[in-house]
């Protein structure tokens, strides 16, 4: 009996292979890499793909057939998806891309190799970061390739994903780039950041199901872990609490938490945030339509422009003041005359 063809095309298979290479850190172009990948899949999923199956999947061994459905399901679960259908739905707009643009992306990212993101930026490097950040705000094929390449680079992950959060781009290339960031999120704090940004995306697009899916990952973190987070990441976490409180009144599907309790937690923890991260929960209240609470947070005694870090000081101070002006005026705390 002839084998029934698996309904998957060449582009989907190449995209899946590329994600495996990113996730594993292996090129998978030799048998030693295939053996290492086999062991990692077994370790992470508890399921076994034979050495021969993986060799055929990466075209190390000649094969006239597509991978079986079971193989596609196991590989998708290894990548963090529930099944291949989910992988296809979330990623097929992010295809292999043209080699020329991918090469350009790698060249740009190479500028940041061997750099320590914890070191302060000098004037020249700061301008380079700003220039690249402006490129990333454009919606084109290159930005997709850039986000894919940047996810592998520690410096780029720190600046172009974590510090320069592009909220307006969450439904575009920046949001799609979170798929790649999450593949390289080896630390729990990085995973929390990625799922928090997915919660932002879901809240702003009104997708209650997607929000619940990613918020459940945030619930896995203990209060002690949250208090030890980097302030910027902690700010995103508390922003998601604000979003959850706003959604729970609209959808019965969201388990309800006490509104006053949520506000008390956010206010208390925001007071302890430093390095300018305290404005993030205030911004979340504005996005959720609670302008009065946003005004109170943005004008608390701990929230001053001097608390904003020197790097990107000008941009953050401008955003901080615009947020205060907006919620102050529309909440009635700033009059037209003022």
mmCIF file with all atom_site columns, N, CA, C and O in Angstrom, residues 107-140:
data_model
loop_
_atom_site.group_PDB
_atom_site.id
_atom_site.type_symbol
_atom_site.label_atom_id
_atom_site.label_alt_id
_atom_site.label_comp_id
_atom_site.label_asym_id
_atom_site.label_entity_id
_atom_site.label_seq_id
_atom_site.pdbx_PDB_ins_code
_atom_site.Cartn_x
_atom_site.Cartn_y
_atom_site.Cartn_z
_atom_site.occupancy
_atom_site.B_iso_or_equiv
_atom_site.pdbx_formal_charge
_atom_site.auth_seq_id
_atom_site.auth_comp_id
_atom_site.auth_asym_id
_atom_site.auth_atom_id
_atom_site.pdbx_PDB_model_num
ATOM 1   N N  . UNK A 1 107 ? 24.372 41.002 8.686  1.00 0.00 ? 107 UNK A N  1
ATOM 2   C CA . UNK A 1 107 ? 25.455 41.992 8.703  1.00 0.00 ? 107 UNK A CA 1
ATOM 3   C C  . UNK A 1 107 ? 25.165 43.077 9.734  1.00 0.00 ? 107 UNK A C  1
ATOM 4   O O  . UNK A 1 107 ? 26.038 43.484 10.517 1.00 0.00 ? 107 UNK A O  1
ATOM 5   N N  . UNK A 1 108 ? 23.912 43.560 9.781  1.00 0.00 ? 108 UNK A N  1
ATOM 6   C CA . UNK A 1 108 ? 23.538 44.596 10.746 1.00 0.00 ? 108 UNK A CA 1
ATOM 7   C C  . UNK A 1 108 ? 23.700 44.070 12.172 1.00 0.00 ? 108 UNK A C  1
ATOM 8   O O  . UNK A 1 108 ? 24.266 44.735 13.045 1.00 0.00 ? 108 UNK A O  1
ATOM 9   N N  . UNK A 1 109 ? 23.230 42.865 12.408 1.00 0.00 ? 109 UNK A N  1
ATOM 10  C CA . UNK A 1 109 ? 23.315 42.289 13.751 1.00 0.00 ? 109 UNK A CA 1
ATOM 11  C C  . UNK A 1 109 ? 24.766 42.056 14.156 1.00 0.00 ? 109 UNK A C  1
ATOM 12  O O  . UNK A 1 109 ? 25.120 42.173 15.342 1.00 0.00 ? 109 UNK A O  1
ATOM 13  N N  . UNK A 1 110 ? 25.629 41.764 13.186 1.00 0.00 ? 110 UNK A N  1
ATOM 14  C CA . UNK A 1 110 ? 27.035 41.515 13.510 1.00 0.00 ? 110 UNK A CA 1
ATOM 15  C C  . UNK A 1 110 ? 27.704 42.737 14.130 1.00 0.00 ? 110 UNK A C  1
ATOM 16  O O  . UNK A 1 110 ? 28.721 42.612 14.821 1.00 0.00 ? 110 UNK A O  1
ATOM 17  N N  . UNK A 1 111 ? 27.151 43.932 13.904 1.00 0.00 ? 111 UNK A N  1
ATOM 18  C CA . UNK A 1 111 ? 27.699 45.143 14.526 1.00 0.00 ? 111 UNK A CA 1
ATOM 19  C C  . UNK A 1 111 ? 27.651 45.067 16.049 1.00 0.00 ? 111 UNK A C  1
ATOM 20  O O  . UNK A 1 111 ? 28.426 45.742 16.740 1.00 0.00 ? 111 UNK A O  1
ATOM 21  N N  . UNK A 1 112 ? 26.741 44.248 16.570 1.00 0.00 ? 112 UNK A N  1
ATOM 22  C CA . UNK A 1 112 ? 26.534 44.182 18.017 1.00 0.00 ? 112 UNK A CA 1
ATOM 23  C C  . UNK A 1 112 ? 27.128 42.923 18.640 1.00 0.00 ? 112 UNK A C  1
ATOM 24  O O  . UNK A 1 112 ? 26.901 42.663 19.814 1.00 0.00 ? 112 UNK A O  1
ATOM 25  N N  . UNK A 1 113 ? 27.884 42.153 17.858 1.00 0.00 ? 113 UNK A N  1
ATOM 26  C CA . UNK A 1 113 ? 28.495 40.946 18.405 1.00 0.00 ? 113 UNK A CA 1
ATOM 27  C C  . UNK A 1 113 ? 29.579 41.311 19.416 1.00 0.00 ? 113 UNK A C  1
ATOM 28  O O  . UNK A 1 113 ? 30.250 42.344 19.290 1.00 0.00 ? 113 UNK A O  1
ATOM 29  N N  . UNK A 1 114 ? 29.721 40.479 20.428 1.00 0.00 ? 114 UNK A N  1
ATOM 30  C CA . UNK A 1 114 ? 30.742 40.645 21.478 1.00 0.00 ? 114 UNK A CA 1
ATOM 31  C C  . UNK A 1 114 ? 30.536 41.906 22.326 1.00 0.00 ? 114 UNK A C  1
ATOM 32  O O  . UNK A 1 114 ? 31.450 42.329 23.028 1.00 0.00 ? 114 UNK A O  1
ATOM 33  N N  . UNK A 1 115 ? 29.370 42.522 22.253 1.00 0.00 ? 115 UNK A N  1
ATOM 34  C CA . UNK A 1 115 ? 29.093 43.694 23.086 1.00 0.00 ? 115 UNK A CA 1
ATOM 35  C C  . UNK A 1 115 ? 28.310 43.272 24.330 1.00 0.00 ? 115 UNK A C  1
ATOM 36  O O  . UNK A 1 115 ? 27.493 42.349 24.283 1.00 0.00 ? 115 UNK A O  1
ATOM 37  N N  . UNK A 1 116 ? 28.549 43.965 25.423 1.00 0.00 ? 116 UNK A N  1
ATOM 38  C CA . UNK A 1 116 ? 27.882 43.665 26.685 1.00 0.00 ? 116 UNK A CA 1
ATOM 39  C C  . UNK A 1 116 ? 26.719 44.641 26.869 1.00 0.00 ? 116 UNK A C  1
ATOM 40  O O  . UNK A 1 116 ? 26.932 45.851 27.000 1.00 0.00 ? 116 UNK A O  1
ATOM 41  N N  . UNK A 1 117 ? 25.488 44.155 26.893 1.00 0.00 ? 117 UNK A N  1
ATOM 42  C CA . UNK A 1 117 ? 24.337 45.062 27.039 1.00 0.00 ? 117 UNK A CA 1
ATOM 43  C C  . UNK A 1 117 ? 24.284 45.760 28.394 1.00 0.00 ? 117 UNK A C  1
ATOM 44  O O  . UNK A 1 117 ? 23.552 46.735 28.560 1.00 0.00 ? 117 UNK A O  1
ATOM 45  N N  . UNK A 1 118 ? 25.049 45.261 29.362 1.00 0.00 ? 118 UNK A N  1
ATOM 46  C CA . UNK A 1 118 ? 25.054 45.887 30.681 1.00 0.00 ? 118 UNK A CA 1
ATOM 47  C C  . UNK A 1 118 ? 26.003 47.073 30.768 1.00 0.00 ? 118 UNK A C  1
ATOM 48  O O  . UNK A 1 118 ? 25.970 47.836 31.741 1.00 0.00 ? 118 UNK A O  1
ATOM 49  N N  . UNK A 1 119 ? 26.855 47.235 29.752 1.00 0.00 ? 119 UNK A N  1
ATOM 50  C CA . UNK A 1 119 ? 27.762 48.375 29.723 1.00 0.00 ? 119 UNK A CA 1
ATOM 51  C C  . UNK A 1 119 ? 27.027 49.610 29.212 1.00 0.00 ? 119 UNK A C  1
ATOM 52  O O  . UNK A 1 119 ? 26.177 49.508 28.320 1.00 0.00 ? 119 UNK A O  1
ATOM 53  N N  . UNK A 1 120 ? 27.327 50.809 29.740 1.00 0.00 ? 120 UNK A N  1
ATOM 54  C CA . UNK A 1 120 ? 26.659 52.029 29.251 1.00 0.00 ? 120 UNK A CA 1
ATOM 55  C C  . UNK A 1 120 ? 27.025 52.331 27.804 1.00 0.00 ? 120 UNK A C  1
ATOM 56  O O  . UNK A 1 120 ? 28.133 52.020 27.348 1.00 0.00 ? 120 UNK A O  1
ATOM 57  N N  . UNK A 1 121 ? 26.093 52.924 27.084 1.00 0.00 ? 121 UNK A N  1
ATOM 58  C CA . UNK A 1 121 ? 26.320 53.287 25.683 1.00 0.00 ? 121 UNK A CA 1
ATOM 59  C C  . UNK A 1 121 ? 27.045 54.620 25.589 1.00 0.00 ? 121 UNK A C  1
ATOM 60  O O  . UNK A 1 121 ? 26.698 55.571 26.286 1.00 0.00 ? 121 UNK A O  1
ATOM 61  N N  . UNK A 1 122 ? 28.038 54.692 24.698 1.00 0.00 ? 122 UNK A N  1
ATOM 62  C CA . UNK A 1 122 ? 28.614 56.004 24.412 1.00 0.00 ? 122 UNK A CA 1
ATOM 63  C C  . UNK A 1 122 ? 27.774 56.666 23.316 1.00 0.00 ? 122 UNK A C  1
ATOM 64  O O  . UNK A 1 122 ? 26.849 56.062 22.766 1.00 0.00 ? 122 UNK A O  1
ATOM 65  N N  . UNK A 1 123 ? 28.100 57.906 22.996 1.00 0.00 ? 123 UNK A N  1
ATOM 66  C CA . UNK A 1 123 ? 27.269 58.662 22.059 1.00 0.00 ? 123 UNK A CA 1
ATOM 67  C C  . UNK A 1 123 ? 27.143 58.025 20.695 1.00 0.00 ? 123 UNK A C  1
ATOM 68  O O  . UNK A 1 123 ? 26.053 57.962 20.109 1.00 0.00 ? 123 UNK A O  1
ATOM 69  N N  . UNK A 1 124 ? 28.277 57.507 20.161 1.00 0.00 ? 124 UNK A N  1
ATOM 70  C CA . UNK A 1 124 ? 28.240 56.911 18.825 1.00 0.00 ? 124 UNK A CA 1
ATOM 71  C C  . UNK A 1 124 ? 27.398 55.650 18.775 1.00 0.00 ? 124 UNK A C  1
ATOM 72  O O  . UNK A 1 124 ? 26.569 55.476 17.874 1.00 0.00 ? 124 UNK A O  1
ATOM 73  N N  . UNK A 1 125 ? 27.590 54.755 19.739 1.00 0.00 ? 125 UNK A N  1
ATOM 74  C CA . UNK A 1 125 ? 26.819 53.518 19.762 1.00 0.00 ? 125 UNK A CA 1
ATOM 75  C C  . UNK A 1 125 ? 25.349 53.788 20.033 1.00 0.00 ? 125 UNK A C  1
ATOM 76  O O  . UNK A 1 125 ? 24.464 53.120 19.477 1.00 0.00 ? 125 UNK A O  1
ATOM 77  N N  . UNK A 1 126 ? 25.065 54.776 20.858 1.00 0.00 ? 126 UNK A N  1
ATOM 78  C CA . UNK A 1 126 ? 23.677 55.146 21.123 1.00 0.00 ? 126 UNK A CA 1
ATOM 79  C C  . UNK A 1 126 ? 22.975 55.552 19.838 1.00 0.00 ? 126 UNK A C  1
ATOM 80  O O  . UNK A 1 126 ? 21.827 55.165 19.593 1.00 0.00 ? 126 UNK A O  1
ATOM 81  N N  . UNK A 1 127 ? 23.665 56.305 18.983 1.00 0.00 ? 127 UNK A N  1
ATOM 82  C CA . UNK A 1 127 ? 23.061 56.732 17.721 1.00 0.00 ? 127 UNK A CA 1
ATOM 83  C C  . UNK A 1 127 ? 22.853 55.549 16.782 1.00 0.00 ? 127 UNK A C  1
ATOM 84  O O  . UNK A 1 127 ? 21.852 55.487 16.063 1.00 0.00 ? 127 UNK A O  1
ATOM 85  N N  . UNK A 1 128 ? 23.785 54.583 16.793 1.00 0.00 ? 128 UNK A N  1
ATOM 86  C CA . UNK A 1 128 ? 23.609 53.381 15.974 1.00 0.00 ? 128 UNK A CA 1
ATOM 87  C C  . UNK A 1 128 ? 22.372 52.616 16.417 1.00 0.00 ? 128 UNK A C  1
ATOM 88  O O  . UNK A 1 128 ? 21.564 52.175 15.591 1.00 0.00 ? 128 UNK A O  1
ATOM 89  N N  . UNK A 1 129 ? 22.210 52.463 17.733 1.00 0.00 ? 129 UNK A N  1
ATOM 90  C CA . UNK A 1 129 ? 21.027 51.771 18.255 1.00 0.00 ? 129 UNK A CA 1
ATOM 91  C C  . UNK A 1 129 ? 19.759 52.498 17.821 1.00 0.00 ? 129 UNK A C  1
ATOM 92  O O  . UNK A 1 129 ? 18.774 51.876 17.406 1.00 0.00 ? 129 UNK A O  1
ATOM 93  N N  . UNK A 1 130 ? 19.766 53.820 17.906 1.00 0.00 ? 130 UNK A N  1
ATOM 94  C CA . UNK A 1 130 ? 18.589 54.593 17.491 1.00 0.00 ? 130 UNK A CA 1
ATOM 95  C C  . UNK A 1 130 ? 18.302 54.411 16.002 1.00 0.00 ? 130 UNK A C  1
ATOM 96  O O  . UNK A 1 130 ? 17.142 54.279 15.583 1.00 0.00 ? 130 UNK A O  1
ATOM 97  N N  . UNK A 1 131 ? 19.365 54.416 15.182 1.00 0.00 ? 131 UNK A N  1
ATOM 98  C CA . UNK A 1 131 ? 19.175 54.262 13.737 1.00 0.00 ? 131 UNK A CA 1
ATOM 99  C C  . UNK A 1 131 ? 18.567 52.902 13.407 1.00 0.00 ? 131 UNK A C  1
ATOM 100 O O  . UNK A 1 131 ? 17.654 52.800 12.575 1.00 0.00 ? 131 UNK A O  1
ATOM 101 N N  . UNK A 1 132 ? 19.090 51.846 14.046 1.00 0.00 ? 132 UNK A N  1
ATOM 102 C CA . UNK A 1 132 ? 18.555 50.513 13.799 1.00 0.00 ? 132 UNK A CA 1
ATOM 103 C C  . UNK A 1 132 ? 17.121 50.419 14.319 1.00 0.00 ? 132 UNK A C  1
ATOM 104 O O  . UNK A 1 132 ? 16.256 49.798 13.682 1.00 0.00 ? 132 UNK A O  1
ATOM 105 N N  . UNK A 1 133 ? 16.847 51.049 15.461 1.00 0.00 ? 133 UNK A N  1
ATOM 106 C CA . UNK A 1 133 ? 15.488 51.043 16.004 1.00 0.00 ? 133 UNK A CA 1
ATOM 107 C C  . UNK A 1 133 ? 14.514 51.698 15.027 1.00 0.00 ? 133 UNK A C  1
ATOM 108 O O  . UNK A 1 133 ? 13.367 51.247 14.881 1.00 0.00 ? 133 UNK A O  1
ATOM 109 N N  . UNK A 1 134 ? 14.948 52.733 14.345 1.00 0.00 ? 134 UNK A N  1
ATOM 110 C CA . UNK A 1 134 ? 14.089 53.384 13.341 1.00 0.00 ? 134 UNK A CA 1
ATOM 111 C C  . UNK A 1 134 ? 13.823 52.463 12.158 1.00 0.00 ? 134 UNK A C  1
ATOM 112 O O  . UNK A 1 134 ? 12.726 52.468 11.587 1.00 0.00 ? 134 UNK A O  1
ATOM 113 N N  . UNK A 1 135 ? 14.834 51.675 11.766 1.00 0.00 ? 135 UNK A N  1
ATOM 114 C CA . UNK A 1 135 ? 14.634 50.701 10.690 1.00 0.00 ? 135 UNK A CA 1
ATOM 115 C C  . UNK A 1 135 ? 13.569 49.692 11.101 1.00 0.00 ? 135 UNK A C  1
ATOM 116 O O  . UNK A 1 135 ? 12.698 49.307 10.311 1.00 0.00 ? 135 UNK A O  1
ATOM 117 N N  . UNK A 1 136 ? 13.617 49.272 12.366 1.00 0.00 ? 136 UNK A N  1
ATOM 118 C CA . UNK A 1 136 ? 12.689 48.254 12.847 1.00 0.00 ? 136 UNK A CA 1
ATOM 119 C C  . UNK A 1 136 ? 11.247 48.746 12.913 1.00 0.00 ? 136 UNK A C  1
ATOM 120 O O  . UNK A 1 136 ? 10.317 47.941 12.963 1.00 0.00 ? 136 UNK A O  1
ATOM 121 N N  . UNK A 1 137 ? 11.044 50.055 12.924 1.00 0.00 ? 137 UNK A N  1
ATOM 122 C CA . UNK A 1 137 ? 9.683  50.592 12.961 1.00 0.00 ? 137 UNK A CA 1
ATOM 123 C C  . UNK A 1 137 ? 9.005  50.530 11.599 1.00 0.00 ? 137 UNK A C  1
ATOM 124 O O  . UNK A 1 137 ? 7.794  50.711 11.493 1.00 0.00 ? 137 UNK A O  1
ATOM 125 N N  . UNK A 1 138 ? 9.787  50.275 10.558 1.00 0.00 ? 138 UNK A N  1
ATOM 126 C CA . UNK A 1 138 ? 9.225  50.166 9.224  1.00 0.00 ? 138 UNK A CA 1
ATOM 127 C C  . UNK A 1 138 ? 8.663  48.765 9.027  1.00 0.00 ? 138 UNK A C  1
ATOM 128 O O  . UNK A 1 138 ? 9.175  47.791 9.566  1.00 0.00 ? 138 UNK A O  1
ATOM 129 N N  . UNK A 1 139 ? 7.606  48.656 8.237  1.00 0.00 ? 139 UNK A N  1
ATOM 130 C CA . UNK A 1 139 ? 6.987  47.362 7.976  1.00 0.00 ? 139 UNK A CA 1
ATOM 131 C C  . UNK A 1 139 ? 7.458  46.851 6.625  1.00 0.00 ? 139 UNK A C  1
ATOM 132 O O  . UNK A 1 139 ? 6.938  47.229 5.584  1.00 0.00 ? 139 UNK A O  1
ATOM 133 N N  . UNK A 1 140 ? 8.472  46.002 6.636  1.00 0.00 ? 140 UNK A N  1
ATOM 134 C CA . UNK A 1 140 ? 8.957  45.419 5.386  1.00 0.00 ? 140 UNK A CA 1
ATOM 135 C C  . UNK A 1 140 ? 9.634  44.088 5.670  1.00 0.00 ? 140 UNK A C  1
ATOM 136 O O  . UNK A 1 140 ? 9.763  43.660 6.803  1.00 0.00 ? 140 UNK A O  1
#
